[in-house]
XYZ file of N, CA and C in Angstrom:
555
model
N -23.328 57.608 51.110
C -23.972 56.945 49.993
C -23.012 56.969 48.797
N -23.007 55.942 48.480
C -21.979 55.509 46.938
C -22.662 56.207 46.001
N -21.945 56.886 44.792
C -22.258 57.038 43.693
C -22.799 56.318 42.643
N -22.764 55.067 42.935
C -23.680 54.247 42.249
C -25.046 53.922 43.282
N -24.926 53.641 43.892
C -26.624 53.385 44.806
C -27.120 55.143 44.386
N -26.660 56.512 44.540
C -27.338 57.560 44.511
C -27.898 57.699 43.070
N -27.408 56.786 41.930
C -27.530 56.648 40.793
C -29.072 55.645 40.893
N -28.811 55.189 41.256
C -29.956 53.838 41.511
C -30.911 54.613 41.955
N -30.977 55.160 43.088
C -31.985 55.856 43.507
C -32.676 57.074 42.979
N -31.846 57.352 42.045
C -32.328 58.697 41.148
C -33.138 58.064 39.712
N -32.645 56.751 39.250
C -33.334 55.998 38.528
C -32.655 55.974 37.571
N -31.608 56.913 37.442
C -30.221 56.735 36.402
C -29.391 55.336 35.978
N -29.750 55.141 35.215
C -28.419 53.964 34.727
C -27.089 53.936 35.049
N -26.797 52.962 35.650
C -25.454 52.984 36.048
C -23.985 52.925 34.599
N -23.687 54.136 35.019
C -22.308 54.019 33.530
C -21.065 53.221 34.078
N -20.798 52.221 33.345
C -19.354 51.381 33.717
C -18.214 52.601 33.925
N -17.165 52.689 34.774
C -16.481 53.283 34.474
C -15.254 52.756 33.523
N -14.657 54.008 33.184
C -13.387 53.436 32.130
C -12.118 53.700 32.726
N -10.906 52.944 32.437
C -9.771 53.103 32.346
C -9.203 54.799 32.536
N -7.856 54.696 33.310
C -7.514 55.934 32.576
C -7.119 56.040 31.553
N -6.056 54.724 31.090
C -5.296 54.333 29.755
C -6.689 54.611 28.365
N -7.940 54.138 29.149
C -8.916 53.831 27.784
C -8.919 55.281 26.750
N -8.522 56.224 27.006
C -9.283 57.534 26.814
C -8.067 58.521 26.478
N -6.372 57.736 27.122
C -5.463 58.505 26.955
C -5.055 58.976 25.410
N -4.613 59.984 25.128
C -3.619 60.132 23.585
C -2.578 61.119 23.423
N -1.768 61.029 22.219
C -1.034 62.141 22.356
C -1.170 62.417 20.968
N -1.327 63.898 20.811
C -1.075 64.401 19.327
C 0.133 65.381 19.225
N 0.865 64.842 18.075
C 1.674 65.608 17.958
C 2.054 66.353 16.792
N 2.680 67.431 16.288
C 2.368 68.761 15.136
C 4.035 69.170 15.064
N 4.586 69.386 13.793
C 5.634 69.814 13.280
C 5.006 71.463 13.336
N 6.124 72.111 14.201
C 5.892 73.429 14.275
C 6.438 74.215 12.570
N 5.403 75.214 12.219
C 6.067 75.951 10.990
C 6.335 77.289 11.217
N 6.960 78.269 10.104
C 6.714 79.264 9.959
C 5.099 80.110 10.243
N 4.242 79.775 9.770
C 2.607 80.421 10.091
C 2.553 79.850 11.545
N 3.300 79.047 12.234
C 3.096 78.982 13.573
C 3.274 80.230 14.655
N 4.295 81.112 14.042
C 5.046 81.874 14.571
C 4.256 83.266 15.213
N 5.187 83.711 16.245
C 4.745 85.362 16.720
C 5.589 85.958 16.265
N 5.159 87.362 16.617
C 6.565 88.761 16.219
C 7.666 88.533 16.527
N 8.257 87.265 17.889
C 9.158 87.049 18.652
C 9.505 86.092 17.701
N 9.318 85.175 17.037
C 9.640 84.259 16.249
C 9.593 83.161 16.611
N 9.187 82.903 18.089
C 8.856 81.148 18.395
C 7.671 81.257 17.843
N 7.312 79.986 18.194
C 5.384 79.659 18.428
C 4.575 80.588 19.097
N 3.477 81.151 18.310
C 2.415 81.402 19.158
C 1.775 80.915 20.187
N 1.274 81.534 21.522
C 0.659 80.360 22.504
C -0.847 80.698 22.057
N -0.829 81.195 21.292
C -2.293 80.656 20.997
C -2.356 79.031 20.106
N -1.039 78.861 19.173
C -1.424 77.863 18.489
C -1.021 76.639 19.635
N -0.220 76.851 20.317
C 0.066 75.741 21.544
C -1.463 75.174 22.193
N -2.165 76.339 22.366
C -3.408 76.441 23.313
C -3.867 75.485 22.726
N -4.508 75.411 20.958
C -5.500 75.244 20.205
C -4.907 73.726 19.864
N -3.564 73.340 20.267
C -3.562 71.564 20.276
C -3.698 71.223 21.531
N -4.083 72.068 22.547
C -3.534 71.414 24.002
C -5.438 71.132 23.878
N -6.546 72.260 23.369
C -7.558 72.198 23.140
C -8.302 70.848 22.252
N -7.678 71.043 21.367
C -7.716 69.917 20.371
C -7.439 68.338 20.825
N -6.423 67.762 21.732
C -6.063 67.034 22.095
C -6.851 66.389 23.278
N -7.265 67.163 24.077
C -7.827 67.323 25.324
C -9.038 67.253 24.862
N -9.966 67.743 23.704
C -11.308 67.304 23.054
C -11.249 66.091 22.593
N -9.960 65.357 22.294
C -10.736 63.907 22.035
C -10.578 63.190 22.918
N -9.498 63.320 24.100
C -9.697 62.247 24.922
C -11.113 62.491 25.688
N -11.611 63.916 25.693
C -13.200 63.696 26.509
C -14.223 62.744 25.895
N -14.138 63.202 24.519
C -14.832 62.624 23.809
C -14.938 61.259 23.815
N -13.270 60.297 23.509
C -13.102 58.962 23.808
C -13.796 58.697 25.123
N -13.537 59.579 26.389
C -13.721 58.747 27.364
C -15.634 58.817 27.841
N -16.098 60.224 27.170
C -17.576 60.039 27.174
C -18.267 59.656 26.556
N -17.613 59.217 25.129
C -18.589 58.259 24.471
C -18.857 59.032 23.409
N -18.985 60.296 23.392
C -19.408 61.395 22.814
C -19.131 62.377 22.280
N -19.834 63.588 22.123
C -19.437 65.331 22.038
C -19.032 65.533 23.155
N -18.265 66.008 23.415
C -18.107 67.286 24.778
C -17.664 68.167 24.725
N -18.021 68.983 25.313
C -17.040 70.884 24.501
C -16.293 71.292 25.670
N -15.487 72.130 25.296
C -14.711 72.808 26.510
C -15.382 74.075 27.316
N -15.760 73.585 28.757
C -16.193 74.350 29.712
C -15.071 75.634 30.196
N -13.644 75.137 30.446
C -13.112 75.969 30.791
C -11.666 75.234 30.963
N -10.913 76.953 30.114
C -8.986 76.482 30.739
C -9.240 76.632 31.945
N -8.789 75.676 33.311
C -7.819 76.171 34.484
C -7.038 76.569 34.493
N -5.587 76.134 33.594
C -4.625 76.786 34.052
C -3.477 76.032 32.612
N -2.911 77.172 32.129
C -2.007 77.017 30.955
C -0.641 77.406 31.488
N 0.193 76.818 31.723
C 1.463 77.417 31.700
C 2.775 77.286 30.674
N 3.226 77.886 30.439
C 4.076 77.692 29.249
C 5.131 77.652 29.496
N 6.271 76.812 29.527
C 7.482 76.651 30.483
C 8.750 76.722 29.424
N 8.850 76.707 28.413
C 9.781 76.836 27.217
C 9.327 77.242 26.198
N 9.874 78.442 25.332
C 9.556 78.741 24.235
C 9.865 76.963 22.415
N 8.858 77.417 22.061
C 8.610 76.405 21.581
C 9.236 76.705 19.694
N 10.469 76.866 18.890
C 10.877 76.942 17.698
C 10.384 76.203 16.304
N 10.116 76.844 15.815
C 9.809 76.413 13.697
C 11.064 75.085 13.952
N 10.522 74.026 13.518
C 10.875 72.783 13.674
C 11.054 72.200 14.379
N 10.346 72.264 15.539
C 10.020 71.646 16.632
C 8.755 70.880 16.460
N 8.769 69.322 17.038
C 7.949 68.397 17.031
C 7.817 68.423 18.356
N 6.194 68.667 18.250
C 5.410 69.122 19.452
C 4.559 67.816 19.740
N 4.408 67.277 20.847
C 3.336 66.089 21.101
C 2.960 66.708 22.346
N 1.441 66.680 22.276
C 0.491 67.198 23.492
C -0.058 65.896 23.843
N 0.599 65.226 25.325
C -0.119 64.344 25.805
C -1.013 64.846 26.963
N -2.480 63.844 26.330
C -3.358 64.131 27.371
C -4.157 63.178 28.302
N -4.898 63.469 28.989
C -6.196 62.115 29.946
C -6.909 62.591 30.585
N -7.675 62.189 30.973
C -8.856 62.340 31.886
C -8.448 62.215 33.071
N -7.957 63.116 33.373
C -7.878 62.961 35.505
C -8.748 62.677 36.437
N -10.343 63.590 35.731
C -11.107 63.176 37.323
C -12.191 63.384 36.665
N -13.766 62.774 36.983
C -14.999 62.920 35.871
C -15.385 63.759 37.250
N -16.655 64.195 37.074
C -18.334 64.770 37.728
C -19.276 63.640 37.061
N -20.323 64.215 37.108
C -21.392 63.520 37.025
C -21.799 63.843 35.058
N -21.236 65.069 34.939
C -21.646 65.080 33.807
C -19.833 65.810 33.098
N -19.386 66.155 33.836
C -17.894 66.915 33.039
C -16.732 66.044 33.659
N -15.523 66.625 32.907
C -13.999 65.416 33.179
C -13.005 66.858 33.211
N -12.306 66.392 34.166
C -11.353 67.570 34.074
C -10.127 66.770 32.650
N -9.215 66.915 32.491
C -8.407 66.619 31.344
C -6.968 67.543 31.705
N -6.274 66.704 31.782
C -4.772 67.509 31.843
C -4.311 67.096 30.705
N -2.835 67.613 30.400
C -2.351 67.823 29.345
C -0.944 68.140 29.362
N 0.393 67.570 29.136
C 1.920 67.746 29.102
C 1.793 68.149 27.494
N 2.598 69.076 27.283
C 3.105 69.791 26.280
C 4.849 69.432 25.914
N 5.099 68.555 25.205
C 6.210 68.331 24.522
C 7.106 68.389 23.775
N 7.960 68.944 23.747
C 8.772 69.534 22.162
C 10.436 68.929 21.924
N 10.391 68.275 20.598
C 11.755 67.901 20.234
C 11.874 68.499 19.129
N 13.327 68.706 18.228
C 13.764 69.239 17.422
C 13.916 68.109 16.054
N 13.196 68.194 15.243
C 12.362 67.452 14.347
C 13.087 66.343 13.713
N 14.946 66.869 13.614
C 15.720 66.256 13.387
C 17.467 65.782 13.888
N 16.739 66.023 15.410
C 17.843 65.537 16.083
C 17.060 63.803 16.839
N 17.831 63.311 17.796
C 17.287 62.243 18.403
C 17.349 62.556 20.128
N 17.555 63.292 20.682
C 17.432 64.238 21.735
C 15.785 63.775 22.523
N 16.250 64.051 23.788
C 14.288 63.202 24.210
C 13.864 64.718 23.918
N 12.519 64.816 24.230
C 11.446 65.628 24.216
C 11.899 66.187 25.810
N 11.486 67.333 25.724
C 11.274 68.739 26.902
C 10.142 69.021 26.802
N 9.768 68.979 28.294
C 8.250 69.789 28.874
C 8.134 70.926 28.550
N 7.886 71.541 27.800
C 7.728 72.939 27.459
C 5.872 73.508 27.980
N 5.184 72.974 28.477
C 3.746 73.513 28.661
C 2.979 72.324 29.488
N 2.231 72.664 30.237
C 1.417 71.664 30.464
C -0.413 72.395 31.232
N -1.278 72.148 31.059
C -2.758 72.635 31.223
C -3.395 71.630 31.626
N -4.728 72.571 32.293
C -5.759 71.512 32.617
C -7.067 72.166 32.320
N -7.987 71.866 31.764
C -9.379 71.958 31.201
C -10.551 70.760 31.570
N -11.607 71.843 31.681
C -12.799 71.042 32.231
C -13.593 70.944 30.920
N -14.408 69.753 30.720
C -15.181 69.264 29.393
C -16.165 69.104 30.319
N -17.458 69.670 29.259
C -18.905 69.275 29.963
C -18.970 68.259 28.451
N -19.479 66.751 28.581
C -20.372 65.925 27.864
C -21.613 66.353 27.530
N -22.156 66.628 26.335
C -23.389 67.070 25.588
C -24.220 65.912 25.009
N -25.522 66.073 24.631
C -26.149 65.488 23.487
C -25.855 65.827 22.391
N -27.196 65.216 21.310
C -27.197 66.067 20.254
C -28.148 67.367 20.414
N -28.165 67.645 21.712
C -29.226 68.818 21.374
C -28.285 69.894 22.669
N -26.890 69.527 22.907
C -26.353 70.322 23.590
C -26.799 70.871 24.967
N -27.418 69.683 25.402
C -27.899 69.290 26.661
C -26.846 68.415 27.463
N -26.099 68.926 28.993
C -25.607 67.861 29.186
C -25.821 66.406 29.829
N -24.668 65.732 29.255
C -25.243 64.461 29.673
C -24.233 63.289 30.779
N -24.244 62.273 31.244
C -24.035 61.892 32.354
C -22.496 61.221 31.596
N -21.205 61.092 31.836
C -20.094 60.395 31.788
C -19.614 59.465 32.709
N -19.078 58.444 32.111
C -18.661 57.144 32.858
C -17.457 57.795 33.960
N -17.587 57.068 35.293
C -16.162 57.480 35.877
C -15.037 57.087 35.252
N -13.859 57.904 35.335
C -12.640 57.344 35.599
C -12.061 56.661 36.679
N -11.331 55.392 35.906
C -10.467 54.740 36.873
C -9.422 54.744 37.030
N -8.803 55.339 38.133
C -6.942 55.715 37.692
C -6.577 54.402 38.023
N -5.338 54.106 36.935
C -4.840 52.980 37.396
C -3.611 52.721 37.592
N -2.634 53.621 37.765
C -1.582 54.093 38.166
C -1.788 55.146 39.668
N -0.448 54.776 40.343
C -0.187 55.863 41.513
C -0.339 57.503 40.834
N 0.571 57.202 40.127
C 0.733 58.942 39.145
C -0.821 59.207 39.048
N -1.875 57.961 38.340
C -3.131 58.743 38.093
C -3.776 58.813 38.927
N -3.589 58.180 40.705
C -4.390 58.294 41.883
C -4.136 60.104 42.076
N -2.620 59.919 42.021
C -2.027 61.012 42.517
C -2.980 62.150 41.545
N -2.990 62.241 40.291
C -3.729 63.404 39.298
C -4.972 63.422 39.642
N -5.884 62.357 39.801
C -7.378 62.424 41.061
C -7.358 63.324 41.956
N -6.635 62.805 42.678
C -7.068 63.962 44.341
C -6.269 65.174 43.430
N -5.363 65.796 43.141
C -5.027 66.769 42.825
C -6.154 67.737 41.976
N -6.845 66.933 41.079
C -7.791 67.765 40.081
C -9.139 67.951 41.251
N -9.516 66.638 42.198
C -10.484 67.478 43.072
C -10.038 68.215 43.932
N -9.169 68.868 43.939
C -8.418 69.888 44.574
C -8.608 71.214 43.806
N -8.364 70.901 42.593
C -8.600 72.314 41.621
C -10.345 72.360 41.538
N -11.069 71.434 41.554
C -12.293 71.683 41.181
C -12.640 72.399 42.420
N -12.226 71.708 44.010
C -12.976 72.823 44.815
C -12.540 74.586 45.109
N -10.900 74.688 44.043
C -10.500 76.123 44.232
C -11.726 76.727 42.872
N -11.750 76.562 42.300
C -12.424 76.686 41.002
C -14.168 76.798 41.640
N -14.841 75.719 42.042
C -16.122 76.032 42.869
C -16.154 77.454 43.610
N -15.257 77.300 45.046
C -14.960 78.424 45.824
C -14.950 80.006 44.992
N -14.085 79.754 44.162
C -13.716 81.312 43.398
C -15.128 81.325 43.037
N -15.617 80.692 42.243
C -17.181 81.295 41.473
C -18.356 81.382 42.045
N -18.144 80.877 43.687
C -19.302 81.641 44.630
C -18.438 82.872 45.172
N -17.458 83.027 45.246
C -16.790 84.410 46.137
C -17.349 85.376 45.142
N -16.906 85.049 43.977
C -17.510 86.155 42.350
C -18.696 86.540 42.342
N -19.644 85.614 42.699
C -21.131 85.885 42.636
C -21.506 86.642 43.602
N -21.113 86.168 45.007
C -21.145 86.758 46.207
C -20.716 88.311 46.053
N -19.155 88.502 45.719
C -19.357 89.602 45.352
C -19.983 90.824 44.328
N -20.503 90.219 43.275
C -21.163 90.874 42.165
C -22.682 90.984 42.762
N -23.448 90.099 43.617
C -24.835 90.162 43.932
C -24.322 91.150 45.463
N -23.364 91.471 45.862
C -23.383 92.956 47.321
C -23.209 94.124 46.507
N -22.214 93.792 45.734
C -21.921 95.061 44.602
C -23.532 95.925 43.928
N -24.188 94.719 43.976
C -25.864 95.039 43.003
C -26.120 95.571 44.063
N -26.336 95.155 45.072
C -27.055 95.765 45.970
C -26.436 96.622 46.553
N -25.384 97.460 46.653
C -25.108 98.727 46.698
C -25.118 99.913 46.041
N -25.667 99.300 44.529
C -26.479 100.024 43.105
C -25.116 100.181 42.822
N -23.838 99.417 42.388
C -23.132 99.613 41.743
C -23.626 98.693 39.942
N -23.196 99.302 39.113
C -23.555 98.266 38.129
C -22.202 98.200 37.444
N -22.634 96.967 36.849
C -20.780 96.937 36.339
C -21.060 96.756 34.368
């Protein structure tokens, strides 16, 4: 059964889907001094909080809406990132659910005043649940990849969603034998 007839039959309105392009963006941030750690690059917390930031509006663009962040998958940080470095966090919507979008994210950095391309320095992926206004969630349009690269980021993100499923019944599984061996945690 198609996702639209199971829609039909549930009595749900059918949502057009969108583009991948519709929803894509990149933001990008002149690294400063208050950017910094004890080490003297960038903090990865402030890396996190544009990869966060960036990745909240393309959900948003592509749901129409609010959507908040359900969860990092996976942050990696591949180059330390320097005070005058021009950072652009490109992001998109890789793969929807019924009500959440996973969202990847390339992390970019050039040196503010050279002409040098940009280096991958980071790249993440985060799941957005779509909300109301009453922080109820609510149903998002599919994505349509429309590139090979974005077929290719599809099957890859339902790949992470079923390692991500799996882990959080093994967790439960183990925390509900654990109970019942009167361990408490």
């Amino acid at each position: 059964m198609t996702d639209q007839a199971s829609a039909a039959e549930a009595g749900t309105p059918e949502i057009p889907g969108k583009p991948t392009s519709a929803s894509r963006t990149t933001l990008s941030h002149i690294m400063t001094h208050s950017d910094t750690n004890l080490l003297g690059t960038v903090h990865g917390g402030v890396i996190m909080k544009l990869v966060d930031d960036a990745a909240g509006a393309v959900a948003g663009r592509h749901s129409g809406g609010p959507a908040v962040t359900a969860s990092m998958d996976e942050m990696a940080f591949l180059e330390p990132v320097r005070v005058g470095d021009l950072v652009h966090v490109k992001a998109q919507v890789n793969w929807t659910g019924r009500t959440s979008m996973e969202v990847g994210v390339r992390v970019l950095a050039e040196r503010w005043n050279e002409s040098t391309p940009p280096t991958q320095v980071g790249s993440a992926y985060l799941v957005f649940a779509a909300v109301d206004a009453d922080g109820k969630p609510r149903a998002v349009p599919p994505v349509l990849p429309e590139t090979e690269r974005d077929k290719r980021r599809y099957q890859e993100a339902q790949i992470r969603r079923t390692h991500r499923l799996a882990r959080r019944r093994a967790i439960m599984e183990l925390r509900e034998k654990r109970a019942a061996q009167g361990y408490e945690d």
